[in-house]
C-alpha positions as CSV (number, residue, x, y, z in Angstrom):
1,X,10.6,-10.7,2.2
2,X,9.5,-8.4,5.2
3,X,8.1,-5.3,3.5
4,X,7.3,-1.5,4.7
5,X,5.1,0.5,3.3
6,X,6.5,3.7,2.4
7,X,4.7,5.1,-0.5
8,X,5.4,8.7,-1.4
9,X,5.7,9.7,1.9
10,X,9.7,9.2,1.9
11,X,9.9,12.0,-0.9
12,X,6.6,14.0,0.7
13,X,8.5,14.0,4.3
14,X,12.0,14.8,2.7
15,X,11.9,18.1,4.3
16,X,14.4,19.7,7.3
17,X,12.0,18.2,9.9
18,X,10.5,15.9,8.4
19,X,10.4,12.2,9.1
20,X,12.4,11.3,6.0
21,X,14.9,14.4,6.4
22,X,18.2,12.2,6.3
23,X,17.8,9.0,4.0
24,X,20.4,7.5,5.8
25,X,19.2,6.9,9.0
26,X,16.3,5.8,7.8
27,X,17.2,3.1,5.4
28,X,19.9,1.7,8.4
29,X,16.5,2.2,11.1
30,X,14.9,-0.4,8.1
31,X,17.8,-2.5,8.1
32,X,18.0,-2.6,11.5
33,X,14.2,-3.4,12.4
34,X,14.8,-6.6,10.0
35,X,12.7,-4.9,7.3
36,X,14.3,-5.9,3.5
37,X,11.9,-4.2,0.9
38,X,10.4,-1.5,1.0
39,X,6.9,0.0,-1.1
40,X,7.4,3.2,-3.3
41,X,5.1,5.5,-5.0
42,X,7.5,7.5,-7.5
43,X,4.4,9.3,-8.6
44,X,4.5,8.4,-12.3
45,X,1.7,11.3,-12.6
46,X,3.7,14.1,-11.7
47,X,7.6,12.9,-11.8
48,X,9.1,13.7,-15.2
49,X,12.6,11.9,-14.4
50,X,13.7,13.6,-17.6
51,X,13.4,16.9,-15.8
52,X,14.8,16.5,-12.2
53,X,14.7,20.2,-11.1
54,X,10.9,20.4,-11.7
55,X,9.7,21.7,-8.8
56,X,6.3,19.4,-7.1
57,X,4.2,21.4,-4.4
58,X,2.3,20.3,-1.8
59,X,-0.1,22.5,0.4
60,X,-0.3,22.7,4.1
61,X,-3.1,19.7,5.0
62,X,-3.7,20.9,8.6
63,X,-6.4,23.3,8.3
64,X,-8.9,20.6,6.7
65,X,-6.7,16.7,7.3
66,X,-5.0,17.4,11.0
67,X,-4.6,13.5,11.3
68,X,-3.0,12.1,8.4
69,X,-0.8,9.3,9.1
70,X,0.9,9.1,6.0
71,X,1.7,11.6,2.6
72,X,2.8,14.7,3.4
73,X,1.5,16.4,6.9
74,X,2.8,20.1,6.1
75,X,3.8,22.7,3.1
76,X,6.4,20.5,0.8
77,X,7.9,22.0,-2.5
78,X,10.9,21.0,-4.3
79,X,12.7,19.3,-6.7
80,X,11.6,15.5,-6.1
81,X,13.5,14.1,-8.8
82,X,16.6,15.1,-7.1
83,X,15.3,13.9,-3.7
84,X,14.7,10.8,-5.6
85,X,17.9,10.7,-6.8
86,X,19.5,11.1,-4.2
87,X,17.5,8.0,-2.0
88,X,17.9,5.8,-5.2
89,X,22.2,6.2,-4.6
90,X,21.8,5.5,-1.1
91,X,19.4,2.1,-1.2
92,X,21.4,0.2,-3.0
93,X,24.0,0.6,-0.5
94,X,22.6,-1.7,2.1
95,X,20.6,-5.0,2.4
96,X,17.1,-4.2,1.1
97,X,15.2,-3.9,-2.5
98,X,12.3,-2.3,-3.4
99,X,8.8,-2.7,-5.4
100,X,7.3,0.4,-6.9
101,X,3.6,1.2,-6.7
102,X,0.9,4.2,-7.6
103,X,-1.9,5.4,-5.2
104,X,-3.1,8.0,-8.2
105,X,-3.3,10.7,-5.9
106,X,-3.8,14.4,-7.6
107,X,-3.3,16.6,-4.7
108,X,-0.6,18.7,-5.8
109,X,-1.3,22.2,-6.5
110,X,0.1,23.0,-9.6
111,X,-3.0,21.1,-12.0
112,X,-0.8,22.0,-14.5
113,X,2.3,19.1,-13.3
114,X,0.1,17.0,-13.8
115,X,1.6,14.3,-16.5
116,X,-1.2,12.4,-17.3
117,X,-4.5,11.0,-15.0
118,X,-5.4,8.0,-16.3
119,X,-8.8,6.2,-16.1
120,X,-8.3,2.6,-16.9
121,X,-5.7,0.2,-16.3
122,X,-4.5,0.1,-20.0
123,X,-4.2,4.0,-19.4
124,X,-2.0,3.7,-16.1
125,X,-0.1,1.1,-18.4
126,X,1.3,3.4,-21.0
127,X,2.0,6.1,-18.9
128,X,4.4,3.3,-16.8
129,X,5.9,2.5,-19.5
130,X,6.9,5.6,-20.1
131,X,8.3,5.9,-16.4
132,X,10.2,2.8,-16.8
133,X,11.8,3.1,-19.5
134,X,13.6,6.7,-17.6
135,X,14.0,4.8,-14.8
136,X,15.8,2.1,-16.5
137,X,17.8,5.2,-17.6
138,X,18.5,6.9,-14.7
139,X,18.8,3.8,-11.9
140,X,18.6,0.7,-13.6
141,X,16.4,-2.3,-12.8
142,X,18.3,-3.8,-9.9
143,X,16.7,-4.4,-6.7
144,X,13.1,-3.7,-8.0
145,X,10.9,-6.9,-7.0
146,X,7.9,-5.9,-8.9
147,X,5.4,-2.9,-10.2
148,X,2.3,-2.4,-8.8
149,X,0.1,-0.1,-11.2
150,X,-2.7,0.2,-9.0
151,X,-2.6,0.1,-5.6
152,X,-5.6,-1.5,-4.3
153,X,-8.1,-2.5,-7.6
154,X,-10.5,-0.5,-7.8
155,X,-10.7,2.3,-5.4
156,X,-7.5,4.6,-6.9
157,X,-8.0,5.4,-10.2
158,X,-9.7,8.4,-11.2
159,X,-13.2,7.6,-12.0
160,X,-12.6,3.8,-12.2
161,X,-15.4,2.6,-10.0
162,X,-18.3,4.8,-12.2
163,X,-17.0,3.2,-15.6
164,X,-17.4,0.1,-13.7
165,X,-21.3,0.8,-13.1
166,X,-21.3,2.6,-16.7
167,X,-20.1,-0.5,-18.9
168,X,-21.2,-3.2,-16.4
169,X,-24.2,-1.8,-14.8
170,X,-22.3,-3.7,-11.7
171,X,-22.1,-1.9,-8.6
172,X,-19.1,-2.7,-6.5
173,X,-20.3,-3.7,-3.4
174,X,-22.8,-6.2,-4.9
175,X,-22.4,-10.1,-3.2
176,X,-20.8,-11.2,-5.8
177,X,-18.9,-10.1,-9.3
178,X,-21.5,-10.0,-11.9
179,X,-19.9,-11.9,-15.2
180,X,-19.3,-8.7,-17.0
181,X,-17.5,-7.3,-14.1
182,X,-15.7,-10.1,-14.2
183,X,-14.8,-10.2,-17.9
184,X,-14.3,-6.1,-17.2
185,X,-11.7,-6.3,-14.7
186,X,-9.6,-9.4,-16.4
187,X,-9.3,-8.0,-19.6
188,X,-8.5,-4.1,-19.0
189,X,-5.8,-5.6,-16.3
190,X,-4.5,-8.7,-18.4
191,X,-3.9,-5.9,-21.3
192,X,-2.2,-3.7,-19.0
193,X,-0.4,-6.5,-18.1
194,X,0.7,-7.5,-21.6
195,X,1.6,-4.2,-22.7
196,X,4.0,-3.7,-19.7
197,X,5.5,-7.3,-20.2
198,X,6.3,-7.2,-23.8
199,X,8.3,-3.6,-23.0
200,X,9.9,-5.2,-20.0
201,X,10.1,-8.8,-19.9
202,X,12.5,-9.0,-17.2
203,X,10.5,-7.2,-14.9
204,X,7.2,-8.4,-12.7
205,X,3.7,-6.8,-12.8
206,X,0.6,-6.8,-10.8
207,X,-2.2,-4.8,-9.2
208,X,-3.0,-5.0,-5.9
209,X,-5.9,-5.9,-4.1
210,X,-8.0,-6.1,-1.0
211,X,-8.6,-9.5,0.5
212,X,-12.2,-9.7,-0.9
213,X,-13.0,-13.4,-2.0
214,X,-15.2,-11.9,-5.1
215,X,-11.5,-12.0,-6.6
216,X,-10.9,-15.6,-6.8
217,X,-13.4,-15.5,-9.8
218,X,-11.4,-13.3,-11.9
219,X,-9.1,-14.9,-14.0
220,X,-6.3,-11.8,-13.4
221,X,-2.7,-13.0,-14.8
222,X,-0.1,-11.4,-12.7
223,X,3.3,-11.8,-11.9
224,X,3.0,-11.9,-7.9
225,X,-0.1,-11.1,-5.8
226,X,0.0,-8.6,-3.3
227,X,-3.3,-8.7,-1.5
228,X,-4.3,-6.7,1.6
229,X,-6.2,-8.3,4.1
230,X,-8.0,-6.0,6.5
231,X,-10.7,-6.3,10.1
232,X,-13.1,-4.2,7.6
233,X,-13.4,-7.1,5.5
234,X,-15.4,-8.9,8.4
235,X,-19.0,-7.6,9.4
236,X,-18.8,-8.6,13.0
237,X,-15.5,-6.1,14.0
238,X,-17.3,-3.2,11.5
239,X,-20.2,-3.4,13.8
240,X,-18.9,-3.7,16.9
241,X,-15.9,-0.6,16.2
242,X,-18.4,1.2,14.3
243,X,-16.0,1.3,11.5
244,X,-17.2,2.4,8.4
245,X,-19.5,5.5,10.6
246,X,-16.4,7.2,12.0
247,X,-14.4,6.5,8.5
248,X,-17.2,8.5,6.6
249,X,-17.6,11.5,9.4
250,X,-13.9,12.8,10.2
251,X,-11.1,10.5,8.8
252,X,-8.0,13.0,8.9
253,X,-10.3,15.8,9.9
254,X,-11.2,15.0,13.8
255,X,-10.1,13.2,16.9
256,X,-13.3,13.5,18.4
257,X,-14.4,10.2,17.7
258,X,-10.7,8.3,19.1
259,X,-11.5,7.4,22.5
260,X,-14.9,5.6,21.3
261,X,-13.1,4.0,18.3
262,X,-10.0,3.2,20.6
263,X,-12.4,1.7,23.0
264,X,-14.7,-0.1,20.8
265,X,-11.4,-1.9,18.9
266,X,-9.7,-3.2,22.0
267,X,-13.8,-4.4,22.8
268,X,-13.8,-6.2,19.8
269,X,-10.9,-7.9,20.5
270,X,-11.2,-9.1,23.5
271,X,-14.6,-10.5,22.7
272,X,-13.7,-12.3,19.7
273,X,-10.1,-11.9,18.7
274,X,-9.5,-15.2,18.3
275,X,-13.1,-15.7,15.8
276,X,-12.0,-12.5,13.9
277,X,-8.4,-14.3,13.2
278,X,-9.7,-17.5,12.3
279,X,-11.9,-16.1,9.6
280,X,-8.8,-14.0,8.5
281,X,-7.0,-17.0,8.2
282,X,-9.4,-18.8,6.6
283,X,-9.6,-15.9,4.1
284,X,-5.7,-16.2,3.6
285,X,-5.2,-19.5,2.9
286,X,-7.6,-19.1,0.0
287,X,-5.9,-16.6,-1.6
288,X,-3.0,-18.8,-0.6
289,X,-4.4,-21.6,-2.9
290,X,-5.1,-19.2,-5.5
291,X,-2.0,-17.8,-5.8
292,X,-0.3,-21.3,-5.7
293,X,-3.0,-22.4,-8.7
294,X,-1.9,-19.7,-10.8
295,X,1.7,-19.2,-10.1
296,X,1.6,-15.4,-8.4
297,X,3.7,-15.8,-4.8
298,X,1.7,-14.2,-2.5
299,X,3.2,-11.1,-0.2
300,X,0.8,-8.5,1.4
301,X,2.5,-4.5,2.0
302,X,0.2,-3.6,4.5
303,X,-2.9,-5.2,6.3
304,X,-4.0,-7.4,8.9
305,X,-5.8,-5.2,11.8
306,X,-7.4,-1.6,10.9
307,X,-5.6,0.7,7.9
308,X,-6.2,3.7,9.8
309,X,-4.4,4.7,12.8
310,X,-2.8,7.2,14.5
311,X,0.2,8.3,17.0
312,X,-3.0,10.1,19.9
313,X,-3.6,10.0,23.6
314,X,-6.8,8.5,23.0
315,X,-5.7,5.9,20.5
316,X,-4.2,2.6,22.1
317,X,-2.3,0.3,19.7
318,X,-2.1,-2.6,22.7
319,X,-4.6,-4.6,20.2
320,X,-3.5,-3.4,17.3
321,X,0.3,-4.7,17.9
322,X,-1.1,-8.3,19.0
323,X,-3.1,-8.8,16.2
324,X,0.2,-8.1,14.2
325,X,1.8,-10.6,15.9
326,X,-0.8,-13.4,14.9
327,X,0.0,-12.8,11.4
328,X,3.4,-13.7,11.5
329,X,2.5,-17.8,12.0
330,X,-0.6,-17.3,9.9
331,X,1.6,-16.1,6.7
332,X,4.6,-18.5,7.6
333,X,1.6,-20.7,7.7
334,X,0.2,-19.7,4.0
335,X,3.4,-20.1,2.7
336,X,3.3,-16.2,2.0
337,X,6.6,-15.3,0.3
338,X,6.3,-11.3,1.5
339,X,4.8,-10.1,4.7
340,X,4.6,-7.1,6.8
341,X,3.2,-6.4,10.6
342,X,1.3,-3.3,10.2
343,X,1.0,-0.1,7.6
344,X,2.5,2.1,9.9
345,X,6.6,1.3,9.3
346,X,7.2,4.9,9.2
347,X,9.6,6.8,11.2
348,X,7.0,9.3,11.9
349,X,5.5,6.6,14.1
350,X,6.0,5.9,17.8
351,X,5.9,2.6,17.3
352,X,9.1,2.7,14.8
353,X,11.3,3.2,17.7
354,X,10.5,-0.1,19.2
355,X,13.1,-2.0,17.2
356,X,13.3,-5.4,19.8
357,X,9.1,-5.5,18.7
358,X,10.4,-5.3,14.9
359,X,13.2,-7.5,15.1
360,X,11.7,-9.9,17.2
361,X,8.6,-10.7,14.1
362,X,10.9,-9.9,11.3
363,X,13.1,-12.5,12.6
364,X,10.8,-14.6,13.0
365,X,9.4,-14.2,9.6
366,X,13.1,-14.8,8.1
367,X,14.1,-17.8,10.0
368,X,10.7,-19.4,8.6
């Protein structure tokens, strides 16, 4: 499978001028770039698919997040049931499926549409199983690969990390997963696992997570593994790009800090691309083994180089793009049964419009 993250920003974008205006271009751009799944957030916490002409607004992010690459980047309002609607007609009408997912974001301005917020896995369970069971109603099960109920365990749900520390006394960034964080994590994720499988046991589950090795101890039982494997994840490129200062003092807020950023990346990799790749590698092929042990295929939705970037004079992507291209042979390689380049297969990217880039790794991916 070659996957594109889309999120919620194909509804949060379905504006007159927005990048997902006309559904139809976009889904034959996909096609054509080689692209044949594509990531969803349906919003589960504010999409009542019971009550399409609900109205969901979003408020103008520029005053305060200027340089968002994804969600929405202006006012949006409207009926996003129908919007829905009216993309779920049009997918199935080409060459491409589609896996859903949740990133638990409450940034709506109406509190009040706000379905549920849940706090735990079981939680994000039940309300899923209420969405699925109207979207079995409404569009059927065909061409969904799999549910994600959290993307990216455990930085998404409200709250989630503090009832870590409160009924572990674990903090997250310890060395290594502490056994009650362990025995934490697999049995509030294995019960939202059961729940959902018992309800639908045609359909596959999981939760996604970062490429941090601390997971191999868990004993997580999910349907596939989508795991996102980032340059943060290795000390030496955080130092050198001073990555974790300029994500903590202006992410979507400045572009102050591009040019050094920019500078300090392409740096980085010129200095030790090739060390920084084989440790990704490395890191891969474990969770490779992993996976193979315990029956999940492996796909990542979005990773490899940095998760934030954006379409700026001062930004160059010249590194970026390369390192994408190493992970084509590195997940043929792993034996990876989903990949994607890059997070940024949006049409609101520059780098969309270069379909002979897109084609040229998607085929190669495919022909693997």
């Amino acid at each position: 499978m070659t996957m594109a993250m889309w999120d919620a920003t194909f509804l949060q974008r379905h504006t007159p001028d927005g990048a997902f205006a006309d559904f139809d271009a976009v889904l034959d751009q996909t096609v054509e770039r080689g692209y044949n799944v594509v990531r969803l957030d349906p919003m589960p916490q504010y999409l009542d698919l019971s009550d399409p002409d609900r109205t969901i607004a979003f408020a103008d992010p520029r005053p305060r997040e200027g340089y968002r690459p994804w969600f929405f980047d202006r006012p949006v309002s409207g009926p996003m049931v129908r919007w829905l609607d009216e993309f779920m007609a049009k997918l199935p009408e080409r060459s491409l499926h589609y896996t859903l997912s949740s990133w638990w974001r409450f940034d709506a301005t109406d509190e009040t549409k706000v379905i549920a917020k849940p706090h735990t896995h079981v939680e994000a369970a039940d309300l899923w199983l209420r969405f699925l069971e109207q979207w079995s109603e409404r569009y059927g099960f065909d061409r969904l690969v799999c549910v994600d109920i959290h993307n990216e365990v455990p930085y998404f749900l409200p709250d989630f990390r503090n009832r870590i520390q409160r009924e572990t006394g674990s903090d997250w960034s310890g060395p290594s997963f502490s056994p009650a964080l362990i025995d934490f994590l697999a049995s509030d994720i294995n019960e939202a696992m059961d729940r959902l499988r018992r309800a639908f046991p045609q359909l596959q589950f999981t939760c996604s997570i970062h490429g941090d090795t601390r997971w191999l101890d868990v004993p997580v039982e999910l349907d596939c593994l989508d795991v996102h494997f980032y340059a943060d994840a290795d000390p030496r490129w955080v130092a050198r790009t001073r990555f974790d200062h300029f994500m903590g003092h202006g992410m979507f807020q400045r572009d102050d800090w591009f040019a050094e950023f920019s500078r300090r990346c392409g740096d980085a990799h010129r200095a030790i691309g090739p060390m920084l790749r084989a440790r990704q590698r490395a890191k891969l092929f474990a969770f490779a083994g992993w996976a193979r042990q315990r029956g999940m295929p492996l796909t990542t939705t979005e990773s490899w180089s940095t998760w934030y970037y954006f379409d700026h004079a001062d930004l160059d992507w010249s590194w970026l793009l390369e390192w994408a291209e190493w992970s084509v042979q590195d997940a043929i390689d792993a034996g990876m049964w989903g990949w994607t380049p890059h997070n940024y297969l949006q049409p609101q990217f520059e780098q969309w419009q270069d379909v002979d880039w897109h084609q040229r790794l998607t085929r190669t991916f495919l022909r693997s």
